Amino acid sequence: MISRVTLIAILALTAACSGSSELDEKRDEARDYYRSTNTLIEADDEILDLSGPAASTEDRPAPNPNRNAYFGDLHVHTAQSFDAVAFGTTASPGDAYRYAQGEAIQHPGGFEVQLAQPLDFYAVTDHGMFLGLISEAADTSTKFSQYELSQPYHDINEEVDGGLLDLGSRNNVFSNFIADVVRALLDGTVGEDELNDITSSAWQETIAAADEAYRPGSFTTFAGYEFTSSTAEREALHRNVIFRGTERLPALPFTKLNSMNPEGLWGWMDMMRDRGVESLAIPHNSNGSNGAMFMFTDWSGTPIDQEYADLRLRNEPLVEITQAKGTSETHPMLSKNDEWAGFEIFPYRTATTIDSDPPGSYVRDAWQRGLALQERGGGNPYKFGVIGSSDTHTGAASLQEDNYFGKIGAMDDSAEKRGSIPASWLYGTMVSMAADDMVVDVEGNSYLDFAGYHYWGASGIAGVWAEENTREAIYDALRRKETFATSGTRIKVRFFASYDLSEDQLDQPELVRSLYENGVTMGGSLRPSGDRAPAFLTWAMADPNTARLQRVQVIKGWLENGEHREQVYDVACSDGLSVDPETHRCPDNGARVNLEDCSITAGVGASELKTVWRDPNFVAGQEAFYYVRVLENPVCRWSTWDALRAGYAPRQDLPTTIQERAWSSPIWYSSSNASNTFAR
C-alpha cells in the first residue's frame, strides 16, 4: 500500500512534469515554428578585432619536426549553455579550463571531479544559440530576468538537490526554455537586439577565458561554440565550430536561429574566412541523425555535386567519431562481418527516444558513400578525418570507466539515475506512476531509464600529431586531418602509406622523417603509381595507465561493381601471436576480466605494436580508404563498476566489459584530390 507521503510526492512529481494546457499549447506552437523555420534571426556579419592572448614569457620546448601526440577535448559545455544550466551546472568556461589542466572543480552533484592526468588542449563549445541567456534569466538583478518568461528560471541553481522533484523541474527547464524565448521573439516581448547583446557579452567572456588559460607550449585553448541544428524530424545536425585564433573573430556566433541548414553555416564560414577569420566545423552525434548527416543529396534534396562537396570539405575536414552519447564508427546492421561493430551504440535520435536509422548515420558508411559520390562525378564531401571528444555538460570531461560521473550534471550523477543499478522502491514507484516509460524491467529488477543514459559512455578524446602545443600547430593538424580519436584512454596511433617502405626500416631512427618525406600520413591521399602496391606503417603505443594493447587492425573500404565492400584485417597481435592468413584475425591472447572485482589478467598484452602491412587483396587503380583501429585488452564498463560498488550484479542487458580503442583518420588510395588540405 502506498503511503500518504509517497502519494503526495508522486502527485508533486507529476505536476512538475506537466504544466497548464494553454501555456503548453503556446509552447508547442513555438517549438513547431522553431523546428520548421529556417531563419528566425538574420545573421550578423560584424567582426571583432581583439587583442588576442597576452604574449607568453614562458620558455617552451623547441618544435619537433617529426611531431608529437597531443590529447584534448573540443566539445565542452559550461554554464553558458541553456541545457547545462538546466542540469545544475554552474561551472564557467574558466572553471572548465582549470579542470582540463588538472585542477578539481565542483560537480552539480555536490562532489569534486578531477582528471587522472591533464589534457594538452581544450575548447569550451557552448551552444551558440541563446548563449548565456538562461544565466541572465536566472540572475534576478538583470533586465532580462524581469520578463515573465524568465520567472520560472529565477535562481535555478541556488540549490541543486538532485531529488526527483528537482529533476522533474529541471526537465521542464530543458524542455521549455527555447520555446519560451522563441514565443517571446514572435510576439515582440523580447527584441532581437536585446538577445544579440546578451549573446555577444557571453561570447566575449568565452573568448577571454580561452585567452586567459592559453599557455603556448604546454596548454592550448580555442575559441569555439556549438551550432545546434536539427531537421523538423528531430534528426541531429550538430557541429562544433573551432577558430584558429582569437585576434579577429565574429561578434556573434552563427547559429540555428540564423539557418537550420548547415549549408548556411558553411557559407558564413567562407565569408568570414575571406575577411580573415579562419575556422572549421566538426559534426558530432551523426549516430543520432537518422541518416540526415551523410546523405546523397543536399538540404534541398538535389543530388550532391562537386560544388557542394568542395563547400563542405573546405569547412568540415573532421568528424567526431566517439563521445559520451555513443560511438559513430559503424553499426552491426552496416558491418555484419565486423565483430567489434557494436561498440557503445546509442540507438536514438539526439535528445529523444526516437529510433535513429543507421544508414547515413555512421562514419564508415559516410566514407563509403563518399567513394560512391565520387564515382558518380559528384565529388567526395565525406573525405574527413576523425577526432573524439566528450560533449560534457558540466565543464568536466568524464573519461574513465572506473570513475564515471556522467555527462549531464544532476540528471545522471548517480548509478541509480544512470540506470546501472536497480531503482529504489520509492524512486521506481514514483517515476513509474508519473512516467511509466522511464522505468524498465530487466530480469525482475526495475531500472530508471531517463532517455537512454545507460547507453552513454566515458568517451572520448581528440588526438593530433603536431610540431608543438600551440594554437597554430594544433589547428593546422586538425585542418590537414593528421588526427585520431580514442574512447577515453591515451593510446597513441600513427599511420603512414608509402611505395618505398620496407620491414627493415621499422627500427631505423629516421623512419618517421622519411615517411613524412616519401609517403602520406593519416588524413592524406596516396596517388596510384602504376601497378605498385603501397605499404602501410601502423604504430600503436599503449596508455601506460590503462589496459595493454591486444591488437591493431586496418579497415579497408572500397566499391566493387557499385556495391560497398569492407574488410577488417588484424595486422599486429600482442604476446608474440601471429595473424591467421585465412581469417585475418589474431588468436585469443587470454586477456580476461574478473567480474567479481573488475581485476584484469596480468602479464598479457603489449605496450607497443608496430608493423608494416600490405593489402593482400590490393587492386591497382581501385579507389579505397584505409584506417587503423587499435583495441586494448578488455576492462569493466562503467556500468559494471557502478553495480559492483553498490553491491549489485551487473545489469544483464548491458555489456559488462568493453575494449577501449583508438581510430586513425583514413588514408585514401585515390587519383582524386591527393592534397591533405583544401584551399579555396
Tab-separated table of C-alpha atoms in Angstrom, residues 414-564:
chain	number	residue	atom	x	y	z
A	414	SER	CA	24.432	8.624	-9.510
A	415	ALA	CA	24.374	4.977	-10.502
A	416	GLU	CA	20.634	4.825	-9.844
A	417	LYS	CA	19.865	7.750	-12.179
A	418	ARG	CA	22.145	6.297	-14.845
A	419	GLY	CA	20.227	3.018	-14.742
A	420	SER	CA	23.225	0.876	-13.863
A	421	ILE	CA	21.767	-0.361	-10.556
A	422	PRO	CA	18.138	-1.188	-9.679
A	423	ALA	CA	15.960	1.739	-8.668
A	424	SER	CA	14.950	2.018	-5.041
A	425	TRP	CA	11.337	1.140	-4.301
A	426	LEU	CA	10.492	4.803	-3.704
A	427	TYR	CA	12.164	6.113	-6.858
A	428	GLY	CA	10.897	3.251	-9.002
A	429	THR	CA	7.329	3.676	-7.786
A	430	MET	CA	7.278	7.460	-8.091
A	431	VAL	CA	8.817	7.536	-11.554
A	432	SER	CA	6.699	4.694	-12.958
A	433	MET	CA	3.477	6.321	-11.746
A	434	ALA	CA	4.476	9.737	-13.102
A	435	ALA	CA	6.015	8.468	-16.373
A	436	ASP	CA	5.886	4.701	-16.807
A	437	ASP	CA	8.138	4.754	-19.886
A	438	MET	CA	11.011	5.908	-17.669
A	439	VAL	CA	11.240	2.612	-15.781
A	440	VAL	CA	12.305	-0.644	-17.435
A	441	ASP	CA	12.198	-4.178	-16.037
A	442	VAL	CA	15.299	-6.335	-16.584
A	443	GLU	CA	15.397	-9.860	-15.159
A	444	GLY	CA	12.920	-8.916	-12.423
A	445	ASN	CA	14.682	-5.672	-11.431
A	446	SER	CA	13.364	-2.174	-12.134
A	447	TYR	CA	15.837	0.350	-13.554
A	448	LEU	CA	15.359	4.043	-14.243
A	449	ASP	CA	15.518	4.795	-17.961
A	450	PHE	CA	15.980	8.527	-18.376
A	451	ALA	CA	16.417	8.990	-22.148
A	452	GLY	CA	18.864	6.116	-22.563
A	453	TYR	CA	21.585	7.224	-20.130
A	454	HIS	CA	22.668	3.592	-19.736
A	455	TYR	CA	23.834	3.653	-23.364
A	456	TRP	CA	26.189	6.584	-22.735
A	457	GLY	CA	29.906	6.143	-22.208
A	458	ALA	CA	33.108	7.536	-20.705
A	459	SER	CA	34.294	8.885	-24.058
A	460	GLY	CA	36.150	10.422	-25.888
A	461	ILE	CA	39.431	12.192	-26.654
A	462	ALA	CA	40.818	14.026	-29.682
A	463	GLY	CA	44.389	13.195	-30.669
A	464	VAL	CA	46.597	15.198	-33.021
A	465	TRP	CA	50.154	14.957	-34.309
A	466	ALA	CA	51.658	18.455	-34.202
A	467	GLU	CA	55.070	20.083	-34.014
A	468	GLU	CA	54.293	21.829	-30.736
A	469	ASN	CA	51.476	22.562	-28.317
A	470	THR	CA	50.254	25.868	-29.739
A	471	ARG	CA	47.060	27.053	-31.362
A	472	GLU	CA	48.701	27.357	-34.737
A	473	ALA	CA	50.322	23.902	-34.737
A	474	ILE	CA	47.323	22.015	-33.327
A	475	TYR	CA	44.814	23.824	-35.550
A	476	ASP	CA	46.935	23.094	-38.609
A	477	ALA	CA	46.989	19.401	-37.614
A	478	LEU	CA	43.188	19.483	-37.409
A	479	ARG	CA	42.975	21.165	-40.775
A	480	ARG	CA	45.273	18.616	-42.504
A	481	LYS	CA	43.456	15.748	-40.698
A	482	GLU	CA	46.530	14.308	-39.004
A	483	THR	CA	44.221	13.327	-36.188
A	484	PHE	CA	42.982	10.297	-34.312
A	485	ALA	CA	40.316	9.515	-31.733
A	486	THR	CA	40.192	7.425	-28.590
A	487	SER	CA	37.344	6.176	-26.438
A	488	GLY	CA	38.849	7.863	-23.387
A	489	THR	CA	42.356	6.461	-22.975
A	490	ARG	CA	45.650	7.962	-24.183
A	491	ILE	CA	46.536	5.438	-26.911
A	492	LYS	CA	48.888	6.958	-29.495
A	493	VAL	CA	48.478	5.792	-33.070
A	494	ARG	CA	50.490	6.611	-36.195
A	495	PHE	CA	49.572	5.578	-39.733
A	496	PHE	CA	51.558	6.124	-42.942
A	497	ALA	CA	51.429	4.829	-46.508
A	498	SER	CA	54.325	4.745	-48.932
A	499	TYR	CA	55.570	2.935	-52.005
A	500	ASP	CA	59.098	2.952	-50.552
A	501	LEU	CA	58.539	1.395	-47.124
A	502	SER	CA	60.033	-1.951	-46.112
A	503	GLU	CA	60.153	-4.033	-42.932
A	504	ASP	CA	63.846	-3.397	-42.383
A	505	GLN	CA	63.094	0.301	-41.816
A	506	LEU	CA	60.926	-0.354	-38.728
A	507	ASP	CA	63.644	0.242	-36.170
A	508	GLN	CA	65.530	2.951	-38.011
A	509	PRO	CA	65.687	6.280	-36.119
A	510	GLU	CA	64.826	8.211	-39.283
A	511	LEU	CA	61.672	6.156	-40.010
A	512	VAL	CA	59.124	8.890	-39.297
A	513	ARG	CA	61.124	11.626	-41.009
A	514	SER	CA	61.494	9.522	-44.142
A	515	LEU	CA	57.779	8.721	-44.226
A	516	TYR	CA	56.856	12.379	-43.956
A	517	GLU	CA	59.173	12.991	-46.911
A	518	ASN	CA	58.303	9.959	-49.043
A	519	GLY	CA	54.791	8.932	-48.038
A	520	VAL	CA	51.492	10.238	-46.694
A	521	THR	CA	50.160	10.184	-43.179
A	522	MET	CA	46.641	9.792	-41.827
A	523	GLY	CA	44.197	12.236	-43.398
A	524	GLY	CA	46.022	12.239	-46.714
A	525	SER	CA	45.609	10.705	-50.154
A	526	LEU	CA	48.107	8.446	-51.884
A	527	ARG	CA	48.001	8.654	-55.664
A	528	PRO	CA	48.247	5.407	-57.661
A	529	SER	CA	51.701	4.627	-59.051
A	530	GLY	CA	51.123	2.244	-61.912
A	531	ASP	CA	50.600	-1.277	-60.609
A	532	ARG	CA	52.650	-0.711	-57.448
A	533	ALA	CA	51.033	-1.657	-54.152
A	534	PRO	CA	51.645	0.619	-51.185
A	535	ALA	CA	52.924	-0.488	-47.805
A	536	PHE	CA	51.372	0.844	-44.608
A	537	LEU	CA	53.049	1.562	-41.284
A	538	THR	CA	50.786	1.020	-38.274
A	539	TRP	CA	52.227	2.021	-34.917
A	540	ALA	CA	50.259	1.975	-31.675
A	541	MET	CA	51.543	2.887	-28.220
A	542	ALA	CA	49.528	1.964	-25.133
A	543	ASP	CA	48.343	4.328	-22.431
A	544	PRO	CA	50.590	3.322	-19.503
A	545	ASN	CA	47.736	3.976	-17.062
A	546	THR	CA	45.136	1.665	-18.614
A	547	ALA	CA	44.960	-1.844	-20.089
A	548	ARG	CA	47.604	-3.011	-22.520
A	549	LEU	CA	47.073	-3.393	-26.263
A	550	GLN	CA	45.534	-6.547	-27.700
A	551	ARG	CA	45.627	-5.962	-31.458
A	552	VAL	CA	45.941	-3.428	-34.279
A	553	GLN	CA	43.581	-3.591	-37.235
A	554	VAL	CA	43.423	-1.967	-40.658
A	555	ILE	CA	39.917	-1.473	-42.014
A	556	LYS	CA	39.528	-1.104	-45.749
A	557	GLY	CA	36.523	0.198	-47.676
A	558	TRP	CA	36.034	0.173	-51.445
A	559	LEU	CA	33.452	-0.123	-54.195
A	560	GLU	CA	33.030	-3.210	-56.337
A	561	ASN	CA	30.564	-3.041	-59.220
A	562	GLY	CA	28.945	-0.111	-57.472
A	563	GLU	CA	28.467	-2.017	-54.204
A	564	HIS	CA	30.027	-1.119	-50.858
